[in-house]
PDB file of N, CA and C in Angstrom:
ATOM      1  N   MET A   1      21.037 304.755 -65.004  1.00 80.00           N
ATOM      2  CA  MET A   1      19.707 305.295 -65.244  1.00 80.00           C
ATOM      3  C   MET A   1      19.016 304.399 -66.271  1.00 80.00           C
ATOM      4  N   THR A   2      17.763 304.145 -66.059  1.00 81.00           N
ATOM      5  CA  THR A   2      16.967 303.391 -67.024  1.00 81.00           C
ATOM      6  C   THR A   2      15.786 304.259 -67.457  1.00 81.00           C
ATOM      7  N   VAL A   3      15.057 303.794 -68.455  1.00 84.00           N
ATOM      8  CA  VAL A   3      13.908 304.553 -68.943  1.00 84.00           C
ATOM      9  C   VAL A   3      12.815 304.666 -67.881  1.00 84.00           C
ATOM     10  N   ARG A   4      12.872 303.851 -66.854  1.00 88.00           N
ATOM     11  CA  ARG A   4      11.869 303.891 -65.777  1.00 88.00           C
ATOM     12  C   ARG A   4      12.202 304.891 -64.679  1.00 88.00           C
ATOM     13  N   LYS A   5      13.406 305.416 -64.668  1.00 93.00           N
ATOM     14  CA  LYS A   5      13.850 306.325 -63.608  1.00 93.00           C
ATOM     15  C   LYS A   5      13.278 307.728 -63.811  1.00 93.00           C
ATOM     16  N   PRO A   6      12.981 308.437 -62.719  1.00 96.00           N
ATOM     17  CA  PRO A   6      12.479 309.807 -62.828  1.00 96.00           C
ATOM     18  C   PRO A   6      13.421 310.735 -63.600  1.00 96.00           C
ATOM     19  N   ALA A   7      14.722 310.549 -63.459  1.00 96.00           N
ATOM     20  CA  ALA A   7      15.675 311.413 -64.167  1.00 96.00           C
ATOM     21  C   ALA A   7      15.538 311.251 -65.679  1.00 96.00           C
ATOM     22  N   TYR A   8      15.316 310.032 -66.148  1.00 96.00           N
ATOM     23  CA  TYR A   8      15.128 309.788 -67.581  1.00 96.00           C
ATOM     24  C   TYR A   8      13.858 310.488 -68.061  1.00 96.00           C
ATOM     25  N   ARG A   9      12.785 310.299 -67.323  1.00 95.00           N
ATOM     26  CA  ARG A   9      11.515 310.947 -67.691  1.00 95.00           C
ATOM     27  C   ARG A   9      11.641 312.468 -67.658  1.00 95.00           C
ATOM     28  N   TRP A  10      12.405 312.995 -66.703  1.00 97.00           N
ATOM     29  CA  TRP A  10      12.596 314.438 -66.605  1.00 97.00           C
ATOM     30  C   TRP A  10      13.326 314.967 -67.845  1.00 97.00           C
ATOM     31  N   LEU A  11      14.385 314.267 -68.270  1.00 97.00           N
ATOM     32  CA  LEU A  11      15.117 314.711 -69.458  1.00 97.00           C
ATOM     33  C   LEU A  11      14.233 314.680 -70.705  1.00 97.00           C
ATOM     34  N   THR A  12      13.439 313.634 -70.857  1.00 97.00           N
ATOM     35  CA  THR A  12      12.552 313.571 -72.028  1.00 97.00           C
ATOM     36  C   THR A  12      11.440 314.612 -71.928  1.00 97.00           C
ATOM     37  N   SER A  13      11.000 314.933 -70.718  1.00 97.00           N
ATOM     38  CA  SER A  13       9.967 315.976 -70.568  1.00 97.00           C
ATOM     39  C   SER A  13      10.491 317.356 -70.963  1.00 97.00           C
ATOM     40  N   LEU A  14      11.806 317.536 -70.901  1.00 97.00           N
ATOM     41  CA  LEU A  14      12.422 318.795 -71.326  1.00 97.00           C
ATOM     42  C   LEU A  14      12.589 318.861 -72.839  1.00 97.00           C
ATOM     43  N   GLY A  15      12.235 317.777 -73.518  1.00 97.00           N
ATOM     44  CA  GLY A  15      12.342 317.745 -74.969  1.00 97.00           C
ATOM     45  C   GLY A  15      13.612 317.110 -75.487  1.00 97.00           C
ATOM     46  N   LEU A  16      14.431 316.572 -74.603  1.00 98.00           N
ATOM     47  CA  LEU A  16      15.657 315.919 -75.047  1.00 98.00           C
ATOM     48  C   LEU A  16      15.351 314.527 -75.586  1.00 98.00           C
ATOM     49  N   ILE A  17      16.144 314.107 -76.542  1.00 98.00           N
ATOM     50  CA  ILE A  17      15.924 312.838 -77.228  1.00 98.00           C
ATOM     51  C   ILE A  17      17.102 311.916 -76.948  1.00 98.00           C
ATOM     52  N   ASP A  18      16.809 310.698 -76.587  1.00 98.00           N
ATOM     53  CA  ASP A  18      17.805 309.655 -76.353  1.00 98.00           C
ATOM     54  C   ASP A  18      18.127 309.029 -77.708  1.00 98.00           C
ATOM     55  N   SER A  19      19.265 309.404 -78.263  1.00 98.00           N
ATOM     56  CA  SER A  19      19.625 308.980 -79.608  1.00 98.00           C
ATOM     57  C   SER A  19      19.681 307.463 -79.749  1.00 98.00           C
ATOM     58  N   TYR A  20      20.309 306.786 -78.807  1.00 97.00           N
ATOM     59  CA  TYR A  20      20.442 305.336 -78.932  1.00 97.00           C
ATOM     60  C   TYR A  20      19.078 304.646 -78.863  1.00 97.00           C
ATOM     61  N   ARG A  21      18.228 305.098 -77.985  1.00 96.00           N
ATOM     62  CA  ARG A  21      16.905 304.465 -77.882  1.00 96.00           C
ATOM     63  C   ARG A  21      16.108 304.648 -79.167  1.00 96.00           C
ATOM     64  N   LEU A  22      16.308 305.789 -79.813  1.00 97.00           N
ATOM     65  CA  LEU A  22      15.557 306.078 -81.032  1.00 97.00           C
ATOM     66  C   LEU A  22      16.046 305.258 -82.233  1.00 97.00           C
ATOM     67  N   VAL A  23      17.362 305.174 -82.446  1.00 98.00           N
ATOM     68  CA  VAL A  23      17.855 304.535 -83.670  1.00 98.00           C
ATOM     69  C   VAL A  23      18.897 303.443 -83.443  1.00 98.00           C
ATOM     70  N   GLY A  24      19.299 303.202 -82.208  1.00 97.00           N
ATOM     71  CA  GLY A  24      20.279 302.154 -81.929  1.00 97.00           C
ATOM     72  C   GLY A  24      19.630 300.784 -81.954  1.00 97.00           C
ATOM     73  N   SER A  25      20.459 299.758 -81.986  1.00 95.00           N
ATOM     74  CA  SER A  25      19.914 298.404 -81.941  1.00 95.00           C
ATOM     75  C   SER A  25      20.530 297.659 -80.761  1.00 95.00           C
ATOM     76  N   GLY A  26      19.773 296.761 -80.198  1.00 94.00           N
ATOM     77  CA  GLY A  26      20.234 296.023 -79.034  1.00 94.00           C
ATOM     78  C   GLY A  26      19.966 296.787 -77.753  1.00 94.00           C
ATOM     79  N   ALA A  27      20.467 296.247 -76.664  1.00 94.00           N
ATOM     80  CA  ALA A  27      20.198 296.822 -75.345  1.00 94.00           C
ATOM     81  C   ALA A  27      21.051 298.048 -75.036  1.00 94.00           C
ATOM     82  N   GLY A  28      22.139 298.261 -75.754  1.00 95.00           N
ATOM     83  CA  GLY A  28      22.975 299.434 -75.524  1.00 95.00           C
ATOM     84  C   GLY A  28      23.789 299.373 -74.247  1.00 95.00           C
ATOM     85  N   ARG A  29      24.075 298.196 -73.781  1.00 95.00           N
ATOM     86  CA  ARG A  29      24.813 298.049 -72.519  1.00 95.00           C
ATOM     87  C   ARG A  29      26.261 298.485 -72.695  1.00 95.00           C
ATOM     88  N   THR A  30      26.737 299.280 -71.739  1.00 94.00           N
ATOM     89  CA  THR A  30      28.077 299.850 -71.839  1.00 94.00           C
ATOM     90  C   THR A  30      28.940 299.631 -70.599  1.00 94.00           C
ATOM     91  N   PHE A  31      28.386 299.089 -69.529  1.00 92.00           N
ATOM     92  CA  PHE A  31      29.123 298.985 -68.272  1.00 92.00           C
ATOM     93  C   PHE A  31      28.798 297.681 -67.561  1.00 92.00           C
ATOM     94  N   PRO A  32      29.737 297.014 -66.919  1.00 89.00           N
ATOM     95  CA  PRO A  32      31.174 297.299 -66.902  1.00 89.00           C
ATOM     96  C   PRO A  32      31.873 296.627 -68.071  1.00 89.00           C
ATOM     97  N   GLN A  33      32.896 297.234 -68.547  1.00 84.00           N
ATOM     98  CA  GLN A  33      33.693 296.693 -69.641  1.00 84.00           C
ATOM     99  C   GLN A  33      34.850 295.850 -69.085  1.00 84.00           C
ATOM    100  N   ARG A  34      35.327 296.226 -67.917  1.00 78.00           N
ATOM    101  CA  ARG A  34      36.412 295.485 -67.264  1.00 78.00           C
ATOM    102  C   ARG A  34      36.274 295.638 -65.768  1.00 78.00           C
ATOM    103  N   LEU A  35      36.965 294.831 -65.028  1.00 70.00           N
ATOM    104  CA  LEU A  35      36.844 294.831 -63.577  1.00 70.00           C
ATOM    105  C   LEU A  35      37.304 296.131 -62.941  1.00 70.00           C
ATOM    106  N   CYS A  36      38.419 296.680 -63.394  1.00 64.00           N
ATOM    107  CA  CYS A  36      39.009 297.809 -62.690  1.00 64.00           C
ATOM    108  C   CYS A  36      40.004 298.513 -63.588  1.00 64.00           C
ATOM    109  N   LEU A  37      40.182 299.815 -63.355  1.00 56.00           N
ATOM    110  CA  LEU A  37      41.214 300.563 -64.064  1.00 56.00           C
ATOM    111  C   LEU A  37      42.324 301.015 -63.128  1.00 56.00           C
ATOM    112  N   ASN A  38      42.323 300.542 -61.905  1.00 57.00           N
ATOM    113  CA  ASN A  38      43.301 300.966 -60.917  1.00 57.00           C
ATOM    114  C   ASN A  38      44.644 300.294 -61.206  1.00 57.00           C
ATOM    115  N   ARG A  39      45.535 301.025 -61.862  1.00 57.00           N
ATOM    116  CA  ARG A  39      46.825 300.453 -62.250  1.00 57.00           C
ATOM    117  C   ARG A  39      47.767 300.284 -61.066  1.00 57.00           C
ATOM    118  N   SER A  40      47.467 300.953 -59.961  1.00 56.00           N
ATOM    119  CA  SER A  40      48.344 300.820 -58.800  1.00 56.00           C
ATOM    120  C   SER A  40      48.170 299.468 -58.110  1.00 56.00           C
ATOM    121  N   VAL A  41      47.083 298.804 -58.418  1.00 55.00           N
ATOM    122  CA  VAL A  41      46.856 297.466 -57.855  1.00 55.00           C
ATOM    123  C   VAL A  41      47.611 296.472 -58.720  1.00 55.00           C
ATOM    124  N   ASN A  42      48.505 295.752 -58.136  1.00 55.00           N
ATOM    125  CA  ASN A  42      49.288 294.760 -58.876  1.00 55.00           C
ATOM    126  C   ASN A  42      48.525 293.436 -58.864  1.00 55.00           C
ATOM    127  N   ASN A  43      47.528 293.361 -59.711  1.00 59.00           N
ATOM    128  CA  ASN A  43      46.651 292.206 -59.720  1.00 59.00           C
ATOM    129  C   ASN A  43      46.240 291.920 -61.154  1.00 59.00           C
ATOM    130  N   ARG A  44      46.375 290.707 -61.579  1.00 61.00           N
ATOM    131  CA  ARG A  44      46.018 290.356 -62.952  1.00 61.00           C
ATOM    132  C   ARG A  44      44.523 290.508 -63.220  1.00 61.00           C
ATOM    133  N   LEU A  45      43.705 290.477 -62.184  1.00 60.00           N
ATOM    134  CA  LEU A  45      42.247 290.567 -62.373  1.00 60.00           C
ATOM    135  C   LEU A  45      41.784 291.950 -62.805  1.00 60.00           C
ATOM    136  N   THR A  46      42.630 292.976 -62.631  1.00 60.00           N
ATOM    137  CA  THR A  46      42.177 294.346 -62.901  1.00 60.00           C
ATOM    138  C   THR A  46      41.885 294.618 -64.372  1.00 60.00           C
ATOM    139  N   TRP A  47      42.403 293.823 -65.293  1.00 67.00           N
ATOM    140  CA  TRP A  47      42.170 294.078 -66.717  1.00 67.00           C
ATOM    141  C   TRP A  47      41.337 292.994 -67.389  1.00 67.00           C
ATOM    142  N   ILE A  48      40.655 292.171 -66.616  1.00 76.00           N
ATOM    143  CA  ILE A  48      39.784 291.152 -67.201  1.00 76.00           C
ATOM    144  C   ILE A  48      38.579 291.829 -67.844  1.00 76.00           C
ATOM    145  N   ARG A  49      38.344 291.508 -69.091  1.00 79.00           N
ATOM    146  CA  ARG A  49      37.183 292.069 -69.794  1.00 79.00           C
ATOM    147  C   ARG A  49      35.920 291.350 -69.377  1.00 79.00           C
ATOM    148  N   LEU A  50      34.836 292.117 -69.318  1.00 84.00           N
ATOM    149  CA  LEU A  50      33.538 291.583 -68.924  1.00 84.00           C
ATOM    150  C   LEU A  50      32.514 291.848 -70.012  1.00 84.00           C
ATOM    151  N   ARG A  51      31.417 291.149 -69.950  1.00 88.00           N
ATOM    152  CA  ARG A  51      30.284 291.438 -70.828  1.00 88.00           C
ATOM    153  C   ARG A  51      29.461 292.512 -70.126  1.00 88.00           C
ATOM    154  N   PRO A  52      29.297 293.697 -70.747  1.00 91.00           N
ATOM    155  CA  PRO A  52      28.544 294.775 -70.096  1.00 91.00           C
ATOM    156  C   PRO A  52      27.120 294.336 -69.745  1.00 91.00           C
ATOM    157  N   LEU A  53      26.667 294.758 -68.573  1.00 92.00           N
ATOM    158  CA  LEU A  53      25.355 294.370 -68.052  1.00 92.00           C
ATOM    159  C   LEU A  53      24.362 295.514 -67.969  1.00 92.00           C
ATOM    160  N   ALA A  54      24.839 296.765 -67.993  1.00 92.00           N
ATOM    161  CA  ALA A  54      23.948 297.904 -67.768  1.00 92.00           C
ATOM    162  C   ALA A  54      24.171 298.989 -68.817  1.00 92.00           C
ATOM    163  N   ARG A  55      23.111 299.689 -69.125  1.00 94.00           N
ATOM    164  CA  ARG A  55      23.197 300.844 -70.013  1.00 94.00           C
ATOM    165  C   ARG A  55      23.290 302.094 -69.137  1.00 94.00           C
ATOM    166  N   LEU A  56      24.491 302.647 -69.026  1.00 92.00           N
ATOM    167  CA  LEU A  56      24.707 303.824 -68.186  1.00 92.00           C
ATOM    168  C   LEU A  56      25.064 305.065 -68.988  1.00 92.00           C
ATOM    169  N   ASP A  57      25.350 304.916 -70.256  1.00 94.00           N
ATOM    170  CA  ASP A  57      25.857 306.022 -71.065  1.00 94.00           C
ATOM    171  C   ASP A  57      24.860 306.385 -72.163  1.00 94.00           C
ATOM    172  N   TYR A  58      24.687 307.676 -72.349  1.00 96.00           N
ATOM    173  CA  TYR A  58      23.649 308.184 -73.246  1.00 96.00           C
ATOM    174  C   TYR A  58      24.182 309.311 -74.114  1.00 96.00           C
ATOM    175  N   ILE A  59      23.559 309.499 -75.258  1.00 97.00           N
ATOM    176  CA  ILE A  59      23.732 310.705 -76.058  1.00 97.00           C
ATOM    177  C   ILE A  59      22.357 311.338 -76.150  1.00 97.00           C
ATOM    178  N   TRP A  60      22.224 312.494 -75.539  1.00 98.00           N
ATOM    179  CA  TRP A  60      20.975 313.260 -75.550  1.00 98.00           C
ATOM    180  C   TRP A  60      21.124 314.407 -76.540  1.00 98.00           C
ATOM    181  N   HIS A  61      20.049 314.718 -77.247  1.00 98.00           N
ATOM    182  CA  HIS A  61      20.089 315.867 -78.152  1.00 98.00           C
ATOM    183  C   HIS A  61      18.723 316.546 -78.211  1.00 98.00           C
ATOM    184  N   THR A  62      18.737 317.760 -78.735  1.00 97.00           N
ATOM    185  CA  THR A  62      17.510 318.553 -78.867  1.00 97.00           C
ATOM    186  C   THR A  62      16.829 318.223 -80.200  1.00 97.00           C
ATOM    187  N   PRO A  63      15.585 318.635 -80.384  1.00 96.00           N
ATOM    188  CA  PRO A  63      14.864 318.325 -81.624  1.00 96.00           C
ATOM    189  C   PRO A  63      15.467 318.960 -82.881  1.00 96.00           C
ATOM    190  N   GLU A  64      16.362 319.930 -82.719  1.00 96.00           N
ATOM    191  CA  GLU A  64      17.011 320.532 -83.898  1.00 96.00           C
ATOM    192  C   GLU A  64      17.998 319.572 -84.561  1.00 96.00           C
ATOM    193  N   LEU A  65      18.304 318.501 -83.872  1.00 97.00           N
ATOM    194  CA  LEU A  65      19.163 317.456 -84.426  1.00 97.00           C
ATOM    195  C   LEU A  65      18.323 316.212 -84.657  1.00 97.00           C
ATOM    196  N   ARG A  66      18.710 315.446 -85.652  1.00 97.00           N
ATOM    197  CA  ARG A  66      18.008 314.196 -85.931  1.00 97.00           C
ATOM    198  C   ARG A  66      19.003 313.050 -85.824  1.00 97.00           C
ATOM    199  N   SER A  67      18.635 312.013 -85.120  1.00 98.00           N
ATOM    200  CA  SER A  67      19.483 310.825 -84.990  1.00 98.00           C
ATOM    201  C   SER A  67      19.432 310.028 -86.281  1.00 98.00           C
ATOM    202  N   ILE A  68      20.585 309.807 -86.870  1.00 98.00           N
ATOM    203  CA  ILE A  68      20.679 308.998 -88.083  1.00 98.00           C
ATOM    204  C   ILE A  68      20.994 307.546 -87.716  1.00 98.00           C
ATOM    205  N   GLU A  69      21.991 307.382 -86.848  1.00 98.00           N
ATOM    206  CA  GLU A  69      22.341 306.055 -86.353  1.00 98.00           C
ATOM    207  C   GLU A  69      23.059 306.206 -85.025  1.00 98.00           C
ATOM    208  N   ALA A  70      23.012 305.168 -84.219  1.00 98.00           N
ATOM    209  CA  ALA A  70      23.707 305.143 -82.930  1.00 98.00           C
ATOM    210  C   ALA A  70      24.180 303.724 -82.685  1.00 98.00           C
ATOM    211  N   TRP A  71      25.345 303.603 -82.050  1.00 98.00           N
ATOM    212  CA  TRP A  71      25.906 302.291 -81.820  1.00 98.00           C
ATOM    213  C   TRP A  71      26.854 302.329 -80.628  1.00 98.00           C
ATOM    214  N   ILE A  72      27.183 301.153 -80.145  1.00 97.00           N
ATOM    215  CA  ILE A  72      28.149 301.003 -79.069  1.00 97.00           C
ATOM    216  C   ILE A  72      29.504 300.749 -79.722  1.00 97.00           C
ATOM    217  N   GLY A  73      30.484 301.559 -79.347  1.00 95.00           N
ATOM    218  CA  GLY A  73      31.813 301.471 -79.943  1.00 95.00           C
ATOM    219  C   GLY A  73      32.665 300.365 -79.345  1.00 95.00           C
ATOM    220  N   GLU A  74      33.836 300.226 -79.895  1.00 92.00           N
ATOM    221  CA  GLU A  74      34.809 299.232 -79.442  1.00 92.00           C
ATOM    222  C   GLU A  74      35.496 299.708 -78.164  1.00 92.00           C
ATOM    223  N   ASP A  75      36.105 298.792 -77.486  1.00 87.00           N
ATOM    224  CA  ASP A  75      36.855 299.070 -76.263  1.00 87.00           C
ATOM    225  C   ASP A  75      37.905 300.147 -76.531  1.00 87.00           C
ATOM    226  N   ALA A  76      37.866 301.210 -75.721  1.00 83.00           N
ATOM    227  CA  ALA A  76      38.829 302.305 -75.856  1.00 83.00           C
ATOM    228  C   ALA A  76      39.694 302.430 -74.599  1.00 83.00           C
ATOM    229  N   GLY A  77      39.672 301.423 -73.732  1.00 78.00           N
ATOM    230  CA  GLY A  77      40.513 301.420 -72.554  1.00 78.00           C
ATOM    231  C   GLY A  77      39.829 301.845 -71.273  1.00 78.00           C
ATOM    232  N   SER A  78      38.562 302.168 -71.317  1.00 82.00           N
ATOM    233  CA  SER A  78      37.809 302.590 -70.139  1.00 82.00           C
ATOM    234  C   SER A  78      37.081 301.402 -69.524  1.00 82.00           C
ATOM    235  N   ASP A  79      36.431 301.638 -68.385  1.00 84.00           N
ATOM    236  CA  ASP A  79      35.582 300.591 -67.823  1.00 84.00           C
ATOM    237  C   ASP A  79      34.175 300.663 -68.423  1.00 84.00           C
ATOM    238  N   HIS A  80      33.921 301.651 -69.281  1.00 90.00           N
ATOM    239  CA  HIS A  80      32.671 301.780 -70.043  1.00 90.00           C
ATOM    240  C   HIS A  80      33.005 301.636 -71.523  1.00 90.00           C
ATOM    241  N   LEU A  81      32.057 301.125 -72.296  1.00 94.00           N
ATOM    242  CA  LEU A  81      32.184 301.171 -73.748  1.00 94.00           C
ATOM    243  C   LEU A  81      31.615 302.510 -74.218  1.00 94.00           C
ATOM    244  N   PRO A  82      32.151 303.087 -75.285  1.00 95.00           N
ATOM    245  CA  PRO A  82      31.632 304.372 -75.758  1.00 95.00           C
ATOM    246  C   PRO A  82      30.312 304.219 -76.519  1.00 95.00           C
ATOM    247  N   VAL A  83      29.467 305.227 -76.394  1.00 97.00           N
ATOM    248  CA  VAL A  83      28.245 305.335 -77.199  1.00 97.00           C
ATOM    249  C   VAL A  83      28.543 306.357 -78.287  1.00 97.00           C
ATOM    250  N   LEU A  84      28.245 306.007 -79.510  1.00 98.00           N
ATOM    251  CA  LEU A  84      28.511 306.895 -80.642  1.00 98.00           C
ATOM    252  C   LEU A  84      27.215 307.118 -81.402  1.00 98.00           C
ATOM    253  N   ALA A  85      27.111 308.278 -82.026  1.00 98.00           N
ATOM    254  CA  ALA A  85      25.903 308.572 -82.813  1.00 98.00           C
ATOM    255  C   ALA A  85      26.248 309.498 -83.969  1.00 98.00           C
ATOM    256  N   ARG A  86      25.510 309.319 -85.038  1.00 98.00           N
ATOM    257  CA  ARG A  86      25.603 310.234 -86.184  1.00 98.00           C
ATOM    258  C   ARG A  86      24.320 311.062 -86.149  1.00 98.00           C
ATOM    259  N   LEU A  87      24.500 312.377 -86.063  1.00 98.00           N
ATOM    260  CA  LEU A  87      23.364 313.289 -85.950  1.00 98.00           C
ATOM    261  C   LEU A  87      23.360 314.242 -87.131  1.00 98.00           C
ATOM    262  N   LEU A  88      22.176 314.704 -87.504  1.00 97.00           N
ATOM    263  CA  LEU A  88      22.015 315.640 -88.610  1.00 97.00           C
ATOM    264  C   LEU A  88      21.335 316.899 -88.094  1.00 97.00           C
ATOM    265  N   LEU A  89      21.914 318.057 -88.407  1.00 96.00           N
ATOM    266  CA  LEU A  89      21.292 319.328 -88.036  1.00 96.00           C
ATOM    267  C   LEU A  89      20.151 319.606 -88.993  1.00 96.00           C
ATOM    268  N   THR A  90      18.931 319.782 -88.463  1.00 90.00           N
ATOM    269  CA  THR A  90      17.760 319.900 -89.329  1.00 90.00           C
ATOM    270  C   THR A  90      17.272 321.344 -89.510  1.00 90.00           C
ATOM    271  N   THR A  91      17.800 322.294 -88.756  1.00 77.00           N
ATOM    272  CA  THR A  91      17.333 323.673 -88.935  1.00 77.00           C
ATOM    273  C   THR A  91      18.449 324.596 -89.334  1.00 77.00           C
TER     274      THR A  91
END
């Protein structure tokens, strides 16, 4: 999903806030992190790390929370990198 997609606009129209877009830095790309997670395939290519090309992962929150910071985390073994955020309850 990108900011141009109807689903993104629909979520923001409901009042949800994209934490990374608000306070994160950089493009926020999280996918793909590696070629494959299929361990049943006996192939050395399945664990090759890649440079993520797309932003597919989001942290959405309501206005009762405030985004303090957001960042892309380190490799945790998935084919996506994690999105992390520090939020503050304001009410």
